[in-house]
Amino acid sequence: MDALINSHFIIPFLISMFLAINMGGSGTGPAFSVAYGANVLRKTAIPSLFGLMVFLGTITAGKTTATTVGNGLINPILMNYAQVSIILFSVSISLLIANLFGIPQSTSQATVLAIIAPGIYFHEFNSNTIFVEVIPTWFVLPIISFILSFLIGKYIYTPLRRRGYTISSKINDHYMLRGAIVFASLYVAFSIGANNVANASGPLTSMTINELGISTTSPRVLTLIMIMSTMVVAPSFGIGSSVFGEKILKNTGKELFLFGRIEAVIIAVISASLLLAASILKGVPTSLVQLNVGAILGIGVARLGPKNIFRKTAVRRFFLMWLIAPIVAFLTSWYLTYLADKFGYL
């Protein structure tokens, strides 16, 4: 118990809360941009709803991904307090940069690269998990999201639009459609909890086990530690949504293109379902941001054509930041690991 109140042990938990605040800001866009862009929810109601659903998703469906992040990417023995502090700090910096620019960023990609940096430095990373399972998922799922959204937009939504159903005020203002949009947004937030909270709670769980010398043979003990880490991380998502969410909601919900309420449901359901599948079936940390934007772009291309979508400045800025932020996380983590090792902290 002395370790629990030791200051060096608390530092990673404090950094994880800072990271969760940044993740909450970044995740608000893909979770509620569809509802905000369709003018169904007020922005003041979004942070509390977002935080609640993230917490529920983490508790009920987040264990598999947390295990992957904490144990599956590098040798879990490396996860001491100093190394976990470096990893979480590196991810936080990369996400803070993205949030300040108002660009929703892939927390999962930044986290994975921050974790594998010390794994590469110490030659202790799991190349099979990273190159066979994780990275291919990053490329395949956004493409699937785009294709599904494009097909639905072209062959289901567009015919309905031509017949005037999508612009009918009677249909668009119907309480069932409005309720479906809110439900879809909550579903996205739930999926974020199932996948993205693991980016902070996974390393914390492995660190706690290592620092306290706890046996990994007891599933009950592991579950309790994971729940403890989640209780620290998940509530901070709502705080991040309040701090950073408005600018990101504007970028993803208003600036890419003006979508209708039926489109909002399509976008949310596709992106959330793919993320939840990645969480439950494989436990792969995946970018909901990219799944969501892929779905937005897919249905946008079906409506307006590729030239009117991909030439938009906002789209180019998104792609650029998705490239820069994970690289920043990797380089920061690697250099701080080098310094910590040089001065004897690892």
Tab-separated table of C-alpha atoms in Angstrom:
chain	number	residue	atom	x	y	z
A	1	MET	CA	0.000	0.000	0.000
A	2	ASP	CA	2.947	2.334	0.521
A	3	ALA	CA	3.504	2.286	-3.236
A	4	LEU	CA	-0.020	3.502	-3.796
A	5	ILE	CA	0.685	6.752	-2.028
A	6	ASN	CA	4.234	7.094	-3.310
A	7	SER	CA	4.486	10.230	-5.414
A	8	HIS	CA	6.265	8.560	-8.322
A	9	PHE	CA	3.468	6.011	-8.548
A	10	ILE	CA	0.795	8.705	-8.703
A	11	ILE	CA	2.461	10.620	-11.542
A	12	PRO	CA	1.340	8.217	-14.325
A	13	PHE	CA	-2.239	8.408	-13.065
A	14	LEU	CA	-2.156	12.199	-13.191
A	15	ILE	CA	-0.732	12.126	-16.714
A	16	SER	CA	-3.400	9.594	-17.727
A	17	MET	CA	-6.089	12.026	-16.577
A	18	PHE	CA	-4.495	14.752	-18.697
A	19	LEU	CA	-4.404	12.329	-21.631
A	20	ALA	CA	-8.053	11.385	-21.067
A	21	ILE	CA	-9.013	15.061	-21.148
A	22	ASN	CA	-7.319	15.371	-24.540
A	23	MET	CA	-8.929	12.125	-25.738
A	24	GLY	CA	-12.308	13.418	-24.623
A	25	GLY	CA	-11.817	16.529	-26.721
A	26	SER	CA	-10.680	14.546	-29.741
A	27	GLY	CA	-13.432	11.941	-29.393
A	28	THR	CA	-16.291	14.417	-29.096
A	29	GLY	CA	-16.263	15.123	-32.823
A	30	PRO	CA	-16.762	11.578	-34.103
A	31	ALA	CA	-19.252	10.817	-31.344
A	32	PHE	CA	-21.566	13.806	-31.599
A	33	SER	CA	-20.691	15.698	-34.776
A	34	VAL	CA	-23.518	13.923	-36.576
A	35	ALA	CA	-26.078	15.061	-33.997
A	36	TYR	CA	-24.575	18.518	-33.673
A	37	GLY	CA	-24.291	18.961	-37.437
A	38	ALA	CA	-27.916	17.920	-37.847
A	39	ASN	CA	-28.986	20.374	-35.109
A	40	VAL	CA	-30.529	17.671	-32.934
A	41	LEU	CA	-28.518	18.149	-29.724
A	42	ARG	CA	-27.389	21.317	-28.014
A	43	LYS	CA	-23.650	21.518	-27.517
A	44	THR	CA	-24.101	22.117	-23.770
A	45	ALA	CA	-25.680	18.666	-23.330
A	46	ILE	CA	-22.961	16.799	-25.195
A	47	PRO	CA	-20.117	16.552	-22.611
A	48	SER	CA	-22.204	14.848	-19.903
A	49	LEU	CA	-23.823	12.413	-22.343
A	50	PHE	CA	-20.453	11.679	-23.882
A	51	GLY	CA	-18.760	10.992	-20.526
A	52	LEU	CA	-21.537	8.684	-19.330
A	53	MET	CA	-21.567	6.507	-22.451
A	54	VAL	CA	-17.781	6.317	-22.599
A	55	PHE	CA	-17.753	5.000	-19.043
A	56	LEU	CA	-20.428	2.382	-19.775
A	57	GLY	CA	-18.606	1.227	-22.905
A	58	THR	CA	-15.347	0.855	-21.024
A	59	ILE	CA	-16.801	-1.180	-18.184
A	60	THR	CA	-18.830	-3.542	-20.364
A	61	ALA	CA	-16.717	-4.002	-23.504
A	62	GLY	CA	-13.258	-2.508	-22.986
A	63	LYS	CA	-11.294	-5.363	-21.422
A	64	THR	CA	-9.987	-6.995	-24.607
A	65	THR	CA	-8.536	-3.819	-26.074
A	66	ALA	CA	-7.045	-2.780	-22.730
A	67	THR	CA	-5.267	-6.136	-22.584
A	68	THR	CA	-3.831	-5.607	-26.070
A	69	VAL	CA	-2.570	-2.120	-25.272
A	70	GLY	CA	-1.164	-3.094	-21.877
A	71	ASN	CA	0.364	-6.471	-22.727
A	72	GLY	CA	0.220	-7.223	-26.436
A	73	LEU	CA	2.380	-4.560	-28.094
A	74	ILE	CA	5.611	-4.741	-26.106
A	75	ASN	CA	6.986	-6.827	-23.253
A	76	PRO	CA	4.751	-5.817	-20.290
A	77	ILE	CA	7.792	-5.945	-17.995
A	78	LEU	CA	8.826	-2.603	-19.498
A	79	MET	CA	5.688	-0.961	-18.110
A	80	ASN	CA	7.118	0.608	-14.953
A	81	TYR	CA	6.052	3.993	-13.637
A	82	ALA	CA	8.733	5.933	-15.549
A	83	GLN	CA	8.053	4.242	-18.884
A	84	VAL	CA	4.276	4.535	-18.604
A	85	SER	CA	4.646	8.203	-17.667
A	86	ILE	CA	6.737	8.747	-20.797
A	87	ILE	CA	4.232	6.922	-23.021
A	88	LEU	CA	1.180	8.740	-21.700
A	89	PHE	CA	2.935	12.112	-21.747
A	90	SER	CA	4.023	11.605	-25.370
A	91	VAL	CA	0.490	10.764	-26.476
A	92	SER	CA	-0.892	13.722	-24.525
A	93	ILE	CA	1.430	16.166	-26.268
A	94	SER	CA	0.539	14.890	-29.733
A	95	LEU	CA	-3.192	15.062	-29.009
A	96	LEU	CA	-2.910	18.481	-27.413
A	97	ILE	CA	-1.360	19.797	-30.628
A	98	ALA	CA	-4.218	18.314	-32.672
A	99	ASN	CA	-6.858	19.678	-30.288
A	100	LEU	CA	-5.386	23.160	-30.397
A	101	PHE	CA	-5.773	23.052	-34.182
A	102	GLY	CA	-9.327	21.771	-33.770
A	103	ILE	CA	-8.578	18.529	-35.655
A	104	PRO	CA	-9.960	15.254	-34.260
A	105	GLN	CA	-6.978	12.930	-33.978
A	106	SER	CA	-6.453	9.175	-33.744
A	107	THR	CA	-5.711	8.482	-30.104
A	108	SER	CA	-5.118	4.818	-30.856
A	109	GLN	CA	-2.450	5.419	-33.479
A	110	ALA	CA	-0.625	7.946	-31.311
A	111	THR	CA	-0.766	5.560	-28.343
A	112	VAL	CA	0.439	2.510	-30.247
A	113	LEU	CA	3.386	4.411	-31.719
A	114	ALA	CA	4.248	5.872	-28.308
A	115	ILE	CA	4.208	2.357	-26.824
A	116	ILE	CA	6.263	0.657	-29.528
A	117	ALA	CA	8.955	3.368	-29.335
A	118	PRO	CA	10.440	1.960	-26.074
A	119	GLY	CA	9.767	-1.537	-27.419
A	120	ILE	CA	11.982	-0.764	-30.408
A	121	TYR	CA	14.562	0.947	-28.202
A	122	PHE	CA	14.853	-2.112	-25.935
A	123	HIS	CA	14.176	-4.643	-28.742
A	124	GLU	CA	11.096	-5.902	-26.890
A	125	PHE	CA	8.134	-5.173	-29.166
A	126	ASN	CA	5.643	-7.699	-30.553
A	127	SER	CA	6.076	-7.361	-34.304
A	128	ASN	CA	3.416	-9.958	-35.102
A	129	THR	CA	0.654	-8.102	-33.240
A	130	ILE	CA	1.702	-4.731	-34.613
A	131	PHE	CA	2.302	-5.596	-38.270
A	132	VAL	CA	-0.219	-8.414	-38.743
A	133	GLU	CA	-3.165	-7.301	-36.601
A	134	VAL	CA	-3.002	-3.621	-35.640
A	135	ILE	CA	-1.611	-1.719	-38.633
A	136	PRO	CA	-3.658	-3.574	-41.289
A	137	THR	CA	-6.787	-2.797	-39.269
A	138	TRP	CA	-5.938	0.897	-39.361
A	139	PHE	CA	-5.949	0.879	-43.162
A	140	VAL	CA	-8.762	-1.586	-43.821
A	141	LEU	CA	-11.502	-0.314	-41.494
A	142	PRO	CA	-11.597	3.336	-42.723
A	143	ILE	CA	-11.787	2.027	-46.292
A	144	ILE	CA	-14.660	-0.269	-45.311
A	145	SER	CA	-16.338	2.668	-43.569
A	146	PHE	CA	-16.005	4.801	-46.700
A	147	ILE	CA	-17.272	2.029	-49.007
A	148	LEU	CA	-20.281	1.128	-46.855
A	149	SER	CA	-21.263	4.757	-46.477
A	150	PHE	CA	-20.789	5.423	-50.188
A	151	LEU	CA	-22.893	2.407	-51.204
A	152	ILE	CA	-25.682	3.258	-48.796
A	153	GLY	CA	-25.553	6.885	-49.889
A	154	LYS	CA	-25.611	6.024	-53.586
A	155	TYR	CA	-28.126	3.188	-53.690
A	156	ILE	CA	-30.395	3.857	-50.701
A	157	TYR	CA	-30.091	7.466	-49.590
A	158	THR	CA	-29.881	9.087	-53.045
A	159	PRO	CA	-33.083	7.404	-54.389
A	160	LEU	CA	-34.911	8.479	-51.242
A	161	ARG	CA	-33.562	11.991	-51.713
A	162	ARG	CA	-34.717	12.128	-55.329
A	163	ARG	CA	-38.208	11.229	-54.215
A	164	GLY	CA	-38.163	14.051	-51.702
A	165	TYR	CA	-38.263	11.939	-48.550
A	166	THR	CA	-35.000	13.286	-47.102
A	167	ILE	CA	-36.046	16.927	-47.427
A	168	SER	CA	-39.544	16.403	-46.102
A	169	SER	CA	-39.960	18.477	-42.960
A	170	LYS	CA	-42.483	15.968	-41.707
A	171	ILE	CA	-39.920	13.161	-41.821
A	172	ASN	CA	-36.919	15.204	-40.686
A	173	ASP	CA	-38.751	16.660	-37.705
A	174	HIS	CA	-40.335	13.376	-36.683
A	175	TYR	CA	-39.507	12.433	-33.122
A	176	MET	CA	-38.455	8.903	-34.128
A	177	LEU	CA	-35.748	10.177	-36.468
A	178	ARG	CA	-34.517	12.690	-33.904
A	179	GLY	CA	-34.414	9.916	-31.320
A	180	ALA	CA	-32.520	7.670	-33.740
A	181	ILE	CA	-29.836	10.345	-34.179
A	182	VAL	CA	-29.402	10.741	-30.425
A	183	PHE	CA	-29.255	6.966	-29.984
A	184	ALA	CA	-26.667	6.685	-32.763
A	185	SER	CA	-24.479	9.348	-31.144
A	186	LEU	CA	-24.676	7.595	-27.784
A	187	TYR	CA	-23.765	4.359	-29.559
A	188	VAL	CA	-20.624	5.997	-30.956
A	189	ALA	CA	-19.629	7.251	-27.493
A	190	PHE	CA	-20.184	3.739	-26.107
A	191	SER	CA	-17.866	2.350	-28.794
A	192	ILE	CA	-15.220	4.919	-27.877
A	193	GLY	CA	-15.368	3.640	-24.326
A	194	ALA	CA	-15.007	0.057	-25.524
A	195	ASN	CA	-11.896	0.883	-27.527
A	196	ASN	CA	-10.171	4.196	-26.875
A	197	VAL	CA	-10.173	4.354	-23.074
A	198	ALA	CA	-7.815	1.368	-23.208
A	199	ASN	CA	-5.158	3.699	-24.606
A	200	ALA	CA	-4.727	5.080	-21.094
A	201	SER	CA	-6.095	2.324	-18.850
A	202	GLY	CA	-4.109	-0.501	-20.509
A	203	PRO	CA	-0.642	0.869	-19.665
A	204	LEU	CA	-1.846	1.870	-16.186
A	205	THR	CA	-3.044	-1.665	-15.513
A	206	SER	CA	0.254	-3.246	-16.566
A	207	MET	CA	2.208	-0.669	-14.565
A	208	THR	CA	0.169	-1.295	-11.416
A	209	ILE	CA	0.722	-5.038	-11.695
A	210	ASN	CA	4.471	-4.573	-12.123
A	211	GLU	CA	4.942	-1.913	-9.446
A	212	LEU	CA	2.956	-3.782	-6.787
A	213	GLY	CA	4.307	-7.213	-7.715
A	214	ILE	CA	0.833	-8.655	-8.261
A	215	SER	CA	0.456	-12.134	-9.722
A	216	THR	CA	-1.055	-12.148	-13.220
A	217	THR	CA	-2.624	-15.581	-12.745
A	218	SER	CA	-5.777	-14.290	-11.037
A	219	PRO	CA	-8.403	-13.000	-13.522
A	220	ARG	CA	-10.379	-11.430	-10.683
A	221	VAL	CA	-7.433	-9.342	-9.508
A	222	LEU	CA	-6.635	-8.249	-13.063
A	223	THR	CA	-10.257	-7.205	-13.579
A	224	LEU	CA	-10.264	-5.175	-10.367
A	225	ILE	CA	-7.077	-3.366	-11.346
A	226	MET	CA	-8.474	-2.640	-14.793
A	227	ILE	CA	-11.675	-1.258	-13.271
A	228	MET	CA	-9.613	0.927	-10.943
A	229	SER	CA	-7.653	2.309	-13.892
A	230	THR	CA	-10.887	2.905	-15.787
A	231	MET	CA	-12.413	4.785	-12.853
A	232	VAL	CA	-9.455	7.163	-13.031
A	233	VAL	CA	-9.466	7.629	-16.791
A	234	ALA	CA	-13.070	7.519	-18.050
A	235	PRO	CA	-14.577	10.505	-16.145
A	236	SER	CA	-11.920	12.790	-17.587
A	237	PHE	CA	-13.334	12.223	-21.066
A	238	GLY	CA	-16.318	14.395	-20.185
A	239	ILE	CA	-14.002	17.149	-18.959
A	240	GLY	CA	-12.084	17.047	-22.238
A	241	SER	CA	-15.315	17.243	-24.173
A	242	SER	CA	-16.209	20.444	-22.320
A	243	VAL	CA	-12.776	22.014	-22.856
A	244	PHE	CA	-12.000	21.123	-26.468
A	245	GLY	CA	-15.236	19.739	-27.883
A	246	GLU	CA	-16.836	22.859	-29.355
A	247	LYS	CA	-14.128	23.630	-31.905
A	248	ILE	CA	-13.864	20.005	-33.010
A	249	LEU	CA	-17.635	19.688	-33.280
A	250	LYS	CA	-17.641	22.692	-35.568
A	251	ASN	CA	-14.907	21.252	-37.780
A	252	THR	CA	-16.374	17.770	-38.178
A	253	GLY	CA	-20.041	18.627	-37.927
A	254	LYS	CA	-20.277	21.830	-39.937
A	255	GLU	CA	-17.238	22.330	-42.155
A	256	LEU	CA	-16.849	19.056	-44.091
A	257	PHE	CA	-20.319	19.378	-45.607
A	258	LEU	CA	-23.837	19.940	-44.432
A	259	PHE	CA	-25.450	16.537	-43.956
A	260	GLY	CA	-29.053	15.728	-43.181
A	261	ARG	CA	-30.550	13.770	-40.339
A	262	ILE	CA	-30.904	10.469	-42.151
A	263	GLU	CA	-27.261	10.748	-43.204
A	264	ALA	CA	-26.316	11.406	-39.592
A	265	VAL	CA	-27.679	8.059	-38.500
A	266	ILE	CA	-25.888	6.255	-41.339
A	267	ILE	CA	-22.549	7.861	-40.460
A	268	ALA	CA	-22.808	7.125	-36.749
A	269	VAL	CA	-23.981	3.522	-37.036
A	270	ILE	CA	-21.321	2.529	-39.576
A	271	SER	CA	-18.383	4.046	-37.702
A	272	ALA	CA	-19.500	2.868	-34.251
A	273	SER	CA	-20.257	-0.668	-35.426
A	274	LEU	CA	-16.839	-1.081	-37.035
A	275	LEU	CA	-15.073	0.247	-33.937
A	276	LEU	CA	-17.072	-1.960	-31.591
A	277	ALA	CA	-16.344	-4.986	-33.778
A	278	ALA	CA	-12.618	-4.236	-33.631
A	279	SER	CA	-12.868	-3.939	-29.842
A	280	ILE	CA	-14.836	-7.104	-29.134
A	281	LEU	CA	-13.584	-9.458	-31.841
A	282	LYS	CA	-9.877	-8.574	-31.953
A	283	GLY	CA	-9.148	-6.091	-29.185
A	284	VAL	CA	-7.352	-3.861	-31.692
A	285	PRO	CA	-6.990	-0.187	-30.717
A	286	THR	CA	-8.534	1.591	-33.689
A	287	SER	CA	-9.201	5.156	-34.789
A	288	LEU	CA	-12.864	6.081	-34.501
A	289	VAL	CA	-11.949	9.523	-35.822
A	290	GLN	CA	-10.865	8.039	-39.126
A	291	LEU	CA	-13.819	5.643	-39.293
A	292	ASN	CA	-16.187	8.544	-38.726
A	293	VAL	CA	-14.559	10.853	-41.249
A	294	GLY	CA	-14.414	7.948	-43.719
A	295	ALA	CA	-18.176	7.518	-43.394
A	296	ILE	CA	-18.738	11.269	-43.732
A	297	LEU	CA	-16.600	11.380	-46.857
A	298	GLY	CA	-18.276	8.285	-48.317
A	299	ILE	CA	-21.778	9.650	-48.121
A	300	GLY	CA	-20.513	13.087	-49.120
A	301	VAL	CA	-18.956	11.697	-52.313
A	302	ALA	CA	-22.190	9.823	-53.077
A	303	ARG	CA	-24.075	13.117	-52.792
A	304	LEU	CA	-21.721	15.745	-54.134
A	305	GLY	CA	-18.980	13.905	-56.008
A	306	PRO	CA	-15.284	13.477	-55.134
A	307	LYS	CA	-14.111	16.870	-56.388
A	308	ASN	CA	-16.446	18.756	-54.074
A	309	ILE	CA	-15.299	16.767	-51.036
A	310	PHE	CA	-11.583	15.950	-51.328
A	311	ARG	CA	-10.623	19.424	-52.483
A	312	LYS	CA	-11.961	20.979	-49.304
A	313	THR	CA	-9.278	22.535	-47.118
A	314	ALA	CA	-10.616	20.863	-43.978
A	315	VAL	CA	-10.118	17.407	-45.472
A	316	ARG	CA	-6.491	18.094	-46.370
A	317	ARG	CA	-5.801	19.438	-42.892
A	318	PHE	CA	-7.287	16.293	-41.376
A	319	PHE	CA	-4.994	14.000	-43.371
A	320	LEU	CA	-1.918	16.085	-42.556
A	321	MET	CA	-2.596	16.084	-38.819
A	322	TRP	CA	-3.291	12.343	-38.829
A	323	LEU	CA	0.239	11.886	-40.171
A	324	ILE	CA	1.996	14.378	-37.924
A	325	ALA	CA	0.523	13.627	-34.483
A	326	PRO	CA	1.443	9.892	-34.282
A	327	ILE	CA	4.974	10.699	-35.485
A	328	VAL	CA	5.269	13.334	-32.745
A	329	ALA	CA	4.122	10.754	-30.184
A	330	PHE	CA	6.655	8.181	-31.405
A	331	LEU	CA	9.625	10.547	-31.514
A	332	THR	CA	8.809	12.089	-28.126
A	333	SER	CA	8.422	8.672	-26.512
A	334	TRP	CA	11.638	7.332	-28.050
A	335	TYR	CA	13.744	10.349	-27.068
A	336	LEU	CA	12.406	10.503	-23.505
A	337	THR	CA	13.000	6.745	-23.175
A	338	TYR	CA	16.581	7.283	-24.320
A	339	LEU	CA	17.086	10.051	-21.731
A	340	ALA	CA	15.453	8.053	-18.945
A	341	ASP	CA	17.607	5.023	-19.736
A	342	LYS	CA	20.753	7.130	-19.934
A	343	PHE	CA	20.167	8.667	-16.506
A	344	GLY	CA	19.141	5.382	-14.870
A	345	TYR	CA	15.386	5.816	-14.455
A	346	LEU	CA	14.484	2.689	-16.445
